[in-house]
Amino acid sequence: MTARVTPSGRLLLFEPQFVLRRTVSMMAREMGLADVQEATSAALAEKLLHERRFNAMLISLDEDGAALELVRQVRAGQSTQPVDLPIAATASVCDVELALRVKQLDICRLLLKPFKVRGMLEVISALGAPEPLAGR
């Protein structure tokens, strides 16, 4: 009999690429890293941010800036999420302007493409690391 790992929390994964999103989501659940809620678009991610409570968010930064706008809304308290929600992002490129925006919005990790699924799982693990329990 194997012990079942309990997910450390609910993660919103906004990733438009189907295969990557599904693979990461299934592996994170199987590994007990998080209860992953998937979003295929910024509009769906925004809807989920207003309907459910999340412990962390991993988003794919897009060219039109919709993903960064979601982060701005969270940081400004314009969603049901805490303003200090741990957020990580993936991006195809990172120039000085994006790096400054990521810092300004307190995005704790930026994973540049191309990367392996393992990289996203490591980021999810870091985002959902449980706080130490007293007496442990």
PDB file of C-alpha atoms in Angstrom:
ATOM      1  CA  MET A   1       0.000   0.000   0.000  1.00  0.00           C
ATOM      2  CA  THR A   2       1.405   3.405  -0.978  1.00  0.00           C
ATOM      3  CA  ALA A   3       0.828   6.589   0.950  1.00  0.00           C
ATOM      4  CA  ARG A   4      -1.249   9.184  -0.828  1.00  0.00           C
ATOM      5  CA  VAL A   5       0.227  12.662  -1.036  1.00  0.00           C
ATOM      6  CA  THR A   6      -2.204  15.495  -0.385  1.00  0.00           C
ATOM      7  CA  PRO A   7      -1.923  18.505  -2.695  1.00  0.00           C
ATOM      8  CA  SER A   8      -0.533  21.525  -0.897  1.00  0.00           C
ATOM      9  CA  GLY A   9      -3.118  23.884  -2.330  1.00  0.00           C
ATOM     10  CA  ARG A  10      -5.060  25.072  -5.333  1.00  0.00           C
ATOM     11  CA  LEU A  11      -3.043  26.434  -8.248  1.00  0.00           C
ATOM     12  CA  LEU A  12      -4.365  28.391 -11.216  1.00  0.00           C
ATOM     13  CA  LEU A  13      -2.413  27.370 -14.315  1.00  0.00           C
ATOM     14  CA  PHE A  14      -2.925  29.731 -17.253  1.00  0.00           C
ATOM     15  CA  GLU A  15      -1.221  28.094 -20.239  1.00  0.00           C
ATOM     16  CA  PRO A  16      -2.725  28.290 -23.746  1.00  0.00           C
ATOM     17  CA  GLN A  17      -0.737  25.336 -25.171  1.00  0.00           C
ATOM     18  CA  PHE A  18      -2.931  22.261 -24.683  1.00  0.00           C
ATOM     19  CA  VAL A  19      -0.273  19.537 -24.465  1.00  0.00           C
ATOM     20  CA  LEU A  20       1.957  21.475 -22.072  1.00  0.00           C
ATOM     21  CA  ARG A  21      -0.971  22.562 -19.881  1.00  0.00           C
ATOM     22  CA  ARG A  22      -2.440  19.060 -19.667  1.00  0.00           C
ATOM     23  CA  THR A  23       0.903  17.365 -19.040  1.00  0.00           C
ATOM     24  CA  VAL A  24       1.918  19.771 -16.282  1.00  0.00           C
ATOM     25  CA  SER A  25      -1.532  19.691 -14.719  1.00  0.00           C
ATOM     26  CA  MET A  26      -1.746  15.886 -14.629  1.00  0.00           C
ATOM     27  CA  MET A  27       1.802  15.446 -13.349  1.00  0.00           C
ATOM     28  CA  ALA A  28       1.382  18.100 -10.632  1.00  0.00           C
ATOM     29  CA  ARG A  29      -1.778  16.343  -9.425  1.00  0.00           C
ATOM     30  CA  GLU A  30      -0.180  12.890  -9.541  1.00  0.00           C
ATOM     31  CA  MET A  31       2.887  14.119  -7.653  1.00  0.00           C
ATOM     32  CA  GLY A  32       0.687  15.778  -5.031  1.00  0.00           C
ATOM     33  CA  LEU A  33       2.087  19.242  -5.737  1.00  0.00           C
ATOM     34  CA  ALA A  34      -1.232  21.035  -6.203  1.00  0.00           C
ATOM     35  CA  ASP A  35      -4.879  20.805  -7.106  1.00  0.00           C
ATOM     36  CA  VAL A  36      -4.496  22.428 -10.520  1.00  0.00           C
ATOM     37  CA  GLN A  37      -7.272  24.445 -12.135  1.00  0.00           C
ATOM     38  CA  GLU A  38      -6.561  25.008 -15.838  1.00  0.00           C
ATOM     39  CA  ALA A  39      -7.240  28.151 -17.840  1.00  0.00           C
ATOM     40  CA  THR A  40      -6.784  28.302 -21.605  1.00  0.00           C
ATOM     41  CA  SER A  41      -7.197  32.070 -21.945  1.00  0.00           C
ATOM     42  CA  ALA A  42      -6.788  35.246 -19.954  1.00  0.00           C
ATOM     43  CA  ALA A  43     -10.570  35.681 -19.949  1.00  0.00           C
ATOM     44  CA  LEU A  44     -11.094  32.248 -18.375  1.00  0.00           C
ATOM     45  CA  ALA A  45      -8.277  32.842 -15.879  1.00  0.00           C
ATOM     46  CA  GLU A  46      -9.881  36.140 -14.864  1.00  0.00           C
ATOM     47  CA  LYS A  47     -13.242  34.411 -14.384  1.00  0.00           C
ATOM     48  CA  LEU A  48     -11.654  31.722 -12.207  1.00  0.00           C
ATOM     49  CA  LEU A  49      -9.818  34.360 -10.156  1.00  0.00           C
ATOM     50  CA  HIS A  50     -13.175  35.912  -9.267  1.00  0.00           C
ATOM     51  CA  GLU A  51     -14.976  32.611  -8.596  1.00  0.00           C
ATOM     52  CA  ARG A  52     -12.464  30.560  -6.631  1.00  0.00           C
ATOM     53  CA  ARG A  53      -9.723  30.965  -4.089  1.00  0.00           C
ATOM     54  CA  PHE A  54      -6.179  29.972  -5.082  1.00  0.00           C
ATOM     55  CA  ASN A  55      -2.967  29.426  -3.130  1.00  0.00           C
ATOM     56  CA  ALA A  56      -0.754  30.290  -6.119  1.00  0.00           C
ATOM     57  CA  MET A  57      -0.812  31.090  -9.818  1.00  0.00           C
ATOM     58  CA  LEU A  58       1.423  30.107 -12.751  1.00  0.00           C
ATOM     59  CA  ILE A  59       0.750  32.107 -15.897  1.00  0.00           C
ATOM     60  CA  SER A  60       2.049  32.231 -19.421  1.00  0.00           C
ATOM     61  CA  LEU A  61       2.899  35.808 -20.368  1.00  0.00           C
ATOM     62  CA  ASP A  62       1.406  36.721 -23.707  1.00  0.00           C
ATOM     63  CA  GLU A  63       2.259  39.356 -26.266  1.00  0.00           C
ATOM     64  CA  ASP A  64      -0.919  41.369 -25.776  1.00  0.00           C
ATOM     65  CA  GLY A  65      -0.307  41.881 -22.046  1.00  0.00           C
ATOM     66  CA  ALA A  66      -3.530  40.242 -20.829  1.00  0.00           C
ATOM     67  CA  ALA A  67      -1.677  37.973 -18.402  1.00  0.00           C
ATOM     68  CA  LEU A  68       0.213  40.880 -16.840  1.00  0.00           C
ATOM     69  CA  GLU A  69      -3.086  42.729 -16.498  1.00  0.00           C
ATOM     70  CA  LEU A  70      -4.439  39.759 -14.497  1.00  0.00           C
ATOM     71  CA  VAL A  71      -1.455  39.986 -12.163  1.00  0.00           C
ATOM     72  CA  ARG A  72      -1.957  43.752 -11.842  1.00  0.00           C
ATOM     73  CA  GLN A  73      -5.600  43.170 -10.855  1.00  0.00           C
ATOM     74  CA  VAL A  74      -4.587  40.662  -8.174  1.00  0.00           C
ATOM     75  CA  ARG A  75      -1.905  42.986  -6.783  1.00  0.00           C
ATOM     76  CA  ALA A  76      -4.373  45.903  -6.768  1.00  0.00           C
ATOM     77  CA  GLY A  77      -6.938  43.891  -4.797  1.00  0.00           C
ATOM     78  CA  GLN A  78      -9.373  43.753  -7.719  1.00  0.00           C
ATOM     79  CA  SER A  79     -10.037  40.027  -7.364  1.00  0.00           C
ATOM     80  CA  THR A  80     -11.000  37.670  -4.574  1.00  0.00           C
ATOM     81  CA  GLN A  81      -7.347  36.615  -4.214  1.00  0.00           C
ATOM     82  CA  PRO A  82      -4.975  37.935  -1.562  1.00  0.00           C
ATOM     83  CA  VAL A  83      -2.772  40.730  -2.937  1.00  0.00           C
ATOM     84  CA  ASP A  84       0.336  38.763  -1.934  1.00  0.00           C
ATOM     85  CA  LEU A  85      -0.703  35.607  -3.834  1.00  0.00           C
ATOM     86  CA  PRO A  86       2.468  33.759  -4.954  1.00  0.00           C
ATOM     87  CA  ILE A  87       2.677  34.150  -8.735  1.00  0.00           C
ATOM     88  CA  ALA A  88       5.163  32.707 -11.205  1.00  0.00           C
ATOM     89  CA  ALA A  89       5.254  33.146 -14.969  1.00  0.00           C
ATOM     90  CA  THR A  90       6.606  31.676 -18.154  1.00  0.00           C
ATOM     91  CA  ALA A  91       7.666  33.757 -21.155  1.00  0.00           C
ATOM     92  CA  SER A  92       9.231  33.338 -24.578  1.00  0.00           C
ATOM     93  CA  VAL A  93      11.595  36.280 -24.125  1.00  0.00           C
ATOM     94  CA  CYS A  94      12.521  38.685 -21.389  1.00  0.00           C
ATOM     95  CA  ASP A  95      13.746  42.158 -22.213  1.00  0.00           C
ATOM     96  CA  VAL A  96      14.509  44.944 -19.750  1.00  0.00           C
ATOM     97  CA  GLU A  97      10.947  46.281 -19.912  1.00  0.00           C
ATOM     98  CA  LEU A  98       9.434  42.885 -19.049  1.00  0.00           C
ATOM     99  CA  ALA A  99      11.979  42.291 -16.287  1.00  0.00           C
ATOM    100  CA  LEU A 100      11.057  45.611 -14.680  1.00  0.00           C
ATOM    101  CA  ARG A 101       7.325  44.849 -14.993  1.00  0.00           C
ATOM    102  CA  VAL A 102       7.807  41.382 -13.454  1.00  0.00           C
ATOM    103  CA  LYS A 103       9.678  42.939 -10.528  1.00  0.00           C
ATOM    104  CA  GLN A 104       7.080  45.692 -10.117  1.00  0.00           C
ATOM    105  CA  LEU A 105       4.242  43.132 -10.006  1.00  0.00           C
ATOM    106  CA  ASP A 106       6.113  40.913  -7.539  1.00  0.00           C
ATOM    107  CA  ILE A 107       6.164  37.863  -9.794  1.00  0.00           C
ATOM    108  CA  CYS A 108       8.420  35.568  -7.795  1.00  0.00           C
ATOM    109  CA  ARG A 109       9.735  33.382 -10.627  1.00  0.00           C
ATOM    110  CA  LEU A 110      10.090  33.719 -14.389  1.00  0.00           C
ATOM    111  CA  LEU A 111      10.728  30.593 -16.434  1.00  0.00           C
ATOM    112  CA  LEU A 112      11.941  31.261 -19.976  1.00  0.00           C
ATOM    113  CA  LYS A 113      10.897  29.096 -22.918  1.00  0.00           C
ATOM    114  CA  PRO A 114      11.994  26.623 -24.067  1.00  0.00           C
ATOM    115  CA  PHE A 115      11.974  24.648 -20.852  1.00  0.00           C
ATOM    116  CA  LYS A 116      11.204  21.117 -19.791  1.00  0.00           C
ATOM    117  CA  VAL A 117       8.010  20.126 -18.018  1.00  0.00           C
ATOM    118  CA  ARG A 118      10.224  19.387 -15.036  1.00  0.00           C
ATOM    119  CA  GLY A 119      11.025  23.105 -14.815  1.00  0.00           C
ATOM    120  CA  MET A 120       7.346  23.998 -14.478  1.00  0.00           C
ATOM    121  CA  LEU A 121       6.856  21.279 -11.863  1.00  0.00           C
ATOM    122  CA  GLU A 122       9.780  22.664  -9.849  1.00  0.00           C
ATOM    123  CA  VAL A 123       8.214  26.129  -9.987  1.00  0.00           C
ATOM    124  CA  ILE A 124       4.839  24.707  -8.866  1.00  0.00           C
ATOM    125  CA  SER A 125       6.567  22.907  -6.026  1.00  0.00           C
ATOM    126  CA  ALA A 126       8.274  26.126  -4.928  1.00  0.00           C
ATOM    127  CA  LEU A 127       5.005  28.083  -5.138  1.00  0.00           C
ATOM    128  CA  GLY A 128       3.094  25.559  -3.075  1.00  0.00           C
ATOM    129  CA  ALA A 129       5.723  24.789  -0.476  1.00  0.00           C
ATOM    130  CA  PRO A 130       3.810  24.458   2.768  1.00  0.00           C
ATOM    131  CA  GLU A 131       4.800  26.640   5.664  1.00  0.00           C
ATOM    132  CA  PRO A 132       6.682  24.823   8.444  1.00  0.00           C
ATOM    133  CA  LEU A 133       4.407  23.431  11.135  1.00  0.00           C
ATOM    134  CA  ALA A 134       5.049  24.269  14.769  1.00  0.00           C
ATOM    135  CA  GLY A 135       6.458  21.358  16.719  1.00  0.00           C
ATOM    136  CA  ARG A 136       7.838  19.546  13.670  1.00  0.00           C
TER     137      ARG A 136
END
